[in-house]
């Protein structure tokens, strides 16, 4: 391990520490704790987690218990060197416990504090699925930098982000935490997030360590059901699921979290092929691997371990360096080391990795969060941070349909319907770290702040029936109806898969009733996954996908509704026409019978051939016309150029996308693969030539022996504004042997 550019002196310090540590102290470093709930609530934290997971208590209930419960921080365990890390968001407590670790333990090794800082901290940004629709690495990086600054002020050293799972199944609730379905966009996102959180030097006090999660293929959980099994060829894993992981490792991500699921029969938690051969050996990953919450213990339920001792042995020997919250290592590892079931080398390797990350984060030099920074982000939202969030939010919005209703004129009288339109809490999305509903500008507030007075009626929420009287009252004088419909925070995220991804509750009735008035209707969507909107596409004249945009939700939505911002977001995940099309993604391996009108082809009898909105799709208030595709070979790369004209009457930003298809390969190749994209701004009437470069090194694929192959033959080059509507050219490619 080169150790994240540690100095020789720092490396020696780690070696010296290892030489002095007892086995118990080593095991301590591998043990991550959260405070246990005591007092009124008589179960352990692990049990509490299980209760949320199996639905005995709701997420809201869990939140309430955590906020009110008396907590045991296990100070004695820390003092005895039995704890290496804490999952905590409490700066005062963090310093208190850190003081015990640094000043009262034998070796003074600092704790590392981890927390889920997924899309902002106090300043909540758009959910990752939304932000990825900006296709903008500056946005990805800036939001992570802000989150790191705020989280570090709360004593957090390490975020369990970015989540880099390729998510192709909209039923899976955690698609909301992902950057969508594409390995190339996902890799751009991965690199930018690592840069944003960690900066050039993660030891800077306003930076935090990242976690690549979930390693790996969690997004392929069978049938989109959370925690479900994953079976997949190694070639598919390497070509589609691993690229963002590899990119983040190359960018210097400091930790990796193993996924809950099994991969081809072996849970990732104990999968030594994944943890040792792929991650540590082949990718040269230098940081440490942490389990997901309670996952080592769950190896028993998986049926891969006979008991907890067996789970401990299997996990550590597979290369799992830190146990998140299951207590399995702390209960069994020391004895297993004494019995020779776990070698000194295995233990030392894990501890060296953990100490390396702590050292590279500067924790040995500055273990505490400075008192003066602690409360910096607890009062008013930071203005600069909020501005960055607003920029991200506007760029995340995707215009899905517009029959000319949008943008709205300021003079028009607006009826605003739907409980979500006036609901700050549900602008936050799943996994908000320190966000508050009261910080969020709702759609109603956003329109009002833009100087529009609306007639508002909730009419129905995501579960209740429609109140027609309320609706009739609100719409009677309106020129335009905006119906805010979608999902609550709790309908996406972990343990929130849905078997039916149409609009929940009675919200379609709300749209039907609005349409029955004969007035123009805009469906403004707030949701954490692609929804199946076939009916809405057929009937509603304008559909604007606003996702869950965080603190500036309503300001961003208003800017787009009123045309102050020309929508530029492009889908990072396909919208299926119907739930039954899931998993639906554009870069599907071809079949011998690609779907077509004829019966004996790959299709459903009762669903359209195509998804509703393809990957890369998004409309604008401008129109973009593509022409003159040229593909020039120049040494080891291709220069692919196209003319893009703005034929509309507004300036706008287009995302020019380059896809390729390897026409015939030794294994079946995807029908299209995104290889590059470029953002271009165009004034009305302006035309620009856009050139994208494709290196020949990126035109190959992994086979099942994990060899990277580049095979001579025909390639199709596609360029366009989404994965469906592209110009096309074919070239014969001959690769040189030595690249
Ligand atoms: C479980 C989730 O799968 C993971 O993403 C998260 O980081 C941990 N819990 C810690 O909260």
PDB file of N, CA, C and O and ligand atoms in Angstrom, residues 32 49 87 115-116 118 159-161 163 174 177 211 213-214 218 226-227 257-258 260 291-293 324 431 494, ligand 1:
ATOM      1  N   UNK A  32     -16.948  -0.632  14.646  1.00  0.00           N
ATOM      2  CA  UNK A  32     -17.683   0.640  14.596  1.00  0.00           C
ATOM      3  C   UNK A  32     -18.958   0.523  15.415  1.00  0.00           C
ATOM      4  O   UNK A  32     -19.706  -0.439  15.277  1.00  0.00           O
ATOM      5  N   UNK A  49     -32.680  -1.393  14.595  1.00  0.00           N
ATOM      6  CA  UNK A  49     -32.495  -1.384  13.136  1.00  0.00           C
ATOM      7  C   UNK A  49     -33.328  -2.507  12.510  1.00  0.00           C
ATOM      8  O   UNK A  49     -34.014  -2.335  11.509  1.00  0.00           O
ATOM      9  N   UNK A  87     -20.569   5.908  14.480  1.00  0.00           N
ATOM     10  CA  UNK A  87     -21.558   6.469  13.552  1.00  0.00           C
ATOM     11  C   UNK A  87     -22.337   7.517  14.348  1.00  0.00           C
ATOM     12  O   UNK A  87     -23.130   7.170  15.217  1.00  0.00           O
ATOM     13  N   UNK A 115     -20.891   9.089   8.946  1.00  0.00           N
ATOM     14  CA  UNK A 115     -22.317   9.405   8.925  1.00  0.00           C
ATOM     15  C   UNK A 115     -22.791   9.416   7.465  1.00  0.00           C
ATOM     16  O   UNK A 115     -21.991   9.588   6.559  1.00  0.00           O
ATOM     17  N   UNK A 116     -24.106   9.250   7.278  1.00  0.00           N
ATOM     18  CA  UNK A 116     -24.648   9.280   5.911  1.00  0.00           C
ATOM     19  C   UNK A 116     -24.895  10.718   5.472  1.00  0.00           C
ATOM     20  O   UNK A 116     -25.930  11.308   5.805  1.00  0.00           O
ATOM     21  N   UNK A 118     -25.500  12.260   2.280  1.00  0.00           N
ATOM     22  CA  UNK A 118     -25.750  11.721   0.930  1.00  0.00           C
ATOM     23  C   UNK A 118     -25.998  12.826  -0.080  1.00  0.00           C
ATOM     24  O   UNK A 118     -25.450  12.811  -1.186  1.00  0.00           O
ATOM     25  N   UNK A 159     -18.025  10.345   5.144  1.00  0.00           N
ATOM     26  CA  UNK A 159     -19.404  10.128   4.699  1.00  0.00           C
ATOM     27  C   UNK A 159     -19.566   8.753   4.058  1.00  0.00           C
ATOM     28  O   UNK A 159     -18.656   8.274   3.366  1.00  0.00           O
ATOM     29  N   UNK A 160     -20.722   8.164   4.264  1.00  0.00           N
ATOM     30  CA  UNK A 160     -21.032   6.904   3.577  1.00  0.00           C
ATOM     31  C   UNK A 160     -21.631   7.250   2.216  1.00  0.00           C
ATOM     32  O   UNK A 160     -22.803   6.979   1.934  1.00  0.00           O
ATOM     33  N   UNK A 161     -20.871   7.889   1.404  1.00  0.00           N
ATOM     34  CA  UNK A 161     -21.268   8.308   0.066  1.00  0.00           C
ATOM     35  C   UNK A 161     -19.986   8.485  -0.740  1.00  0.00           C
ATOM     36  O   UNK A 161     -18.918   8.675  -0.148  1.00  0.00           O
ATOM     37  N   UNK A 163     -23.003   6.887  -3.238  1.00  0.00           N
ATOM     38  CA  UNK A 163     -23.573   5.614  -3.639  1.00  0.00           C
ATOM     39  C   UNK A 163     -23.416   5.511  -5.149  1.00  0.00           C
ATOM     40  O   UNK A 163     -23.910   6.357  -5.884  1.00  0.00           O
ATOM     41  N   UNK A 174     -33.894   2.451  -3.736  1.00  0.00           N
ATOM     42  CA  UNK A 174     -32.616   3.145  -3.593  1.00  0.00           C
ATOM     43  C   UNK A 174     -32.113   3.732  -4.903  1.00  0.00           C
ATOM     44  O   UNK A 174     -31.045   4.332  -4.938  1.00  0.00           O
ATOM     45  N   UNK A 177     -31.030   7.220  -4.523  1.00  0.00           N
ATOM     46  CA  UNK A 177     -29.701   7.575  -3.994  1.00  0.00           C
ATOM     47  C   UNK A 177     -28.619   7.423  -5.041  1.00  0.00           C
ATOM     48  O   UNK A 177     -27.441   7.647  -4.757  1.00  0.00           O
ATOM     49  N   UNK A 211     -16.948   7.077   0.866  1.00  0.00           N
ATOM     50  CA  UNK A 211     -17.170   5.627   0.841  1.00  0.00           C
ATOM     51  C   UNK A 211     -17.767   5.257  -0.508  1.00  0.00           C
ATOM     52  O   UNK A 211     -18.824   5.778  -0.888  1.00  0.00           O
ATOM     53  N   UNK A 213     -19.994   2.982  -2.285  1.00  0.00           N
ATOM     54  CA  UNK A 213     -20.960   1.972  -1.877  1.00  0.00           C
ATOM     55  C   UNK A 213     -22.001   1.822  -2.973  1.00  0.00           C
ATOM     56  O   UNK A 213     -22.127   2.735  -3.795  1.00  0.00           O
ATOM     57  N   UNK A 214     -22.615   0.675  -3.048  1.00  0.00           N
ATOM     58  CA  UNK A 214     -22.395  -0.486  -2.192  1.00  0.00           C
ATOM     59  C   UNK A 214     -21.675  -1.488  -3.078  1.00  0.00           C
ATOM     60  O   UNK A 214     -22.123  -1.731  -4.209  1.00  0.00           O
ATOM     61  N   UNK A 218     -25.560  -3.982  -5.957  1.00  0.00           N
ATOM     62  CA  UNK A 218     -26.762  -3.908  -5.116  1.00  0.00           C
ATOM     63  C   UNK A 218     -27.946  -3.421  -5.959  1.00  0.00           C
ATOM     64  O   UNK A 218     -29.087  -3.836  -5.746  1.00  0.00           O
ATOM     65  N   UNK A 226     -35.583  -4.679  -2.423  1.00  0.00           N
ATOM     66  CA  UNK A 226     -34.378  -4.323  -1.676  1.00  0.00           C
ATOM     67  C   UNK A 226     -33.773  -5.543  -0.986  1.00  0.00           C
ATOM     68  O   UNK A 226     -34.490  -6.434  -0.526  1.00  0.00           O
ATOM     69  N   UNK A 227     -32.456  -5.544  -0.913  1.00  0.00           N
ATOM     70  CA  UNK A 227     -31.633  -6.573  -0.263  1.00  0.00           C
ATOM     71  C   UNK A 227     -31.663  -7.913  -1.004  1.00  0.00           C
ATOM     72  O   UNK A 227     -31.130  -8.902  -0.518  1.00  0.00           O
ATOM     73  N   UNK A 257     -17.810   0.397   1.099  1.00  0.00           N
ATOM     74  CA  UNK A 257     -18.784  -0.344   1.905  1.00  0.00           C
ATOM     75  C   UNK A 257     -19.305  -1.534   1.091  1.00  0.00           C
ATOM     76  O   UNK A 257     -19.773  -1.354  -0.035  1.00  0.00           O
ATOM     77  N   UNK A 258     -19.194  -2.717   1.676  1.00  0.00           N
ATOM     78  CA  UNK A 258     -19.699  -3.901   0.983  1.00  0.00           C
ATOM     79  C   UNK A 258     -21.226  -3.869   0.983  1.00  0.00           C
ATOM     80  O   UNK A 258     -21.847  -3.371   1.914  1.00  0.00           O
ATOM     81  N   UNK A 260     -25.168  -5.301   0.924  1.00  0.00           N
ATOM     82  CA  UNK A 260     -25.937  -6.296   1.678  1.00  0.00           C
ATOM     83  C   UNK A 260     -26.140  -7.598   0.885  1.00  0.00           C
ATOM     84  O   UNK A 260     -26.225  -8.675   1.445  1.00  0.00           O
ATOM     85  N   UNK A 291     -18.298  -2.969   6.540  1.00  0.00           N
ATOM     86  CA  UNK A 291     -19.513  -3.723   6.193  1.00  0.00           C
ATOM     87  C   UNK A 291     -20.677  -2.739   6.145  1.00  0.00           C
ATOM     88  O   UNK A 291     -20.572  -1.614   6.630  1.00  0.00           O
ATOM     89  N   UNK A 292     -21.787  -3.148   5.582  1.00  0.00           N
ATOM     90  CA  UNK A 292     -22.990  -2.351   5.762  1.00  0.00           C
ATOM     91  C   UNK A 292     -23.541  -2.658   7.164  1.00  0.00           C
ATOM     92  O   UNK A 292     -23.081  -3.584   7.843  1.00  0.00           O
ATOM     93  N   UNK A 293     -24.523  -1.857   7.597  1.00  0.00           N
ATOM     94  CA  UNK A 293     -24.993  -1.958   8.976  1.00  0.00           C
ATOM     95  C   UNK A 293     -25.460  -3.377   9.301  1.00  0.00           C
ATOM     96  O   UNK A 293     -26.344  -3.908   8.616  1.00  0.00           O
ATOM     97  N   UNK A 324     -19.544  -2.738  10.808  1.00  0.00           N
ATOM     98  CA  UNK A 324     -20.458  -1.652  11.160  1.00  0.00           C
ATOM     99  C   UNK A 324     -21.578  -2.195  12.042  1.00  0.00           C
ATOM    100  O   UNK A 324     -22.508  -2.854  11.566  1.00  0.00           O
ATOM    101  N   UNK A 431     -32.887   9.986   2.976  1.00  0.00           N
ATOM    102  CA  UNK A 431     -31.525  10.174   3.465  1.00  0.00           C
ATOM    103  C   UNK A 431     -31.108  11.624   3.545  1.00  0.00           C
ATOM    104  O   UNK A 431     -30.058  12.002   3.005  1.00  0.00           O
ATOM    105  N   UNK A 494     -33.914   3.455   1.145  1.00  0.00           N
ATOM    106  CA  UNK A 494     -33.728   2.076   1.606  1.00  0.00           C
ATOM    107  C   UNK A 494     -35.047   1.467   2.064  1.00  0.00           C
ATOM    108  O   UNK A 494     -35.898   2.132   2.644  1.00  0.00           O
TER     109      UNK A 494
HETATM  110  C1  LIG B   1     -27.519   0.940   5.611  1.00  0.00           C
HETATM  111  C2  LIG B   1     -27.358   1.460   4.219  1.00  0.00           C
HETATM  112  O1  LIG B   1     -27.457   0.407   3.287  1.00  0.00           O
HETATM  113  C3  LIG B   1     -26.060   2.208   3.975  1.00  0.00           C
HETATM  114  O2  LIG B   1     -26.115   2.799   2.721  1.00  0.00           O
HETATM  115  C4  LIG B   1     -25.819   3.199   5.058  1.00  0.00           C
HETATM  116  O3  LIG B   1     -24.638   3.912   4.787  1.00  0.00           O
HETATM  117  C5  LIG B   1     -25.726   2.470   6.383  1.00  0.00           C
HETATM  118  N1  LIG B   1     -26.988   1.790   6.649  1.00  0.00           N
HETATM  119  C6  LIG B   1     -25.389   3.389   7.549  1.00  0.00           C
HETATM  120  O4  LIG B   1     -26.441   4.218   7.845  1.00  0.00           O
END
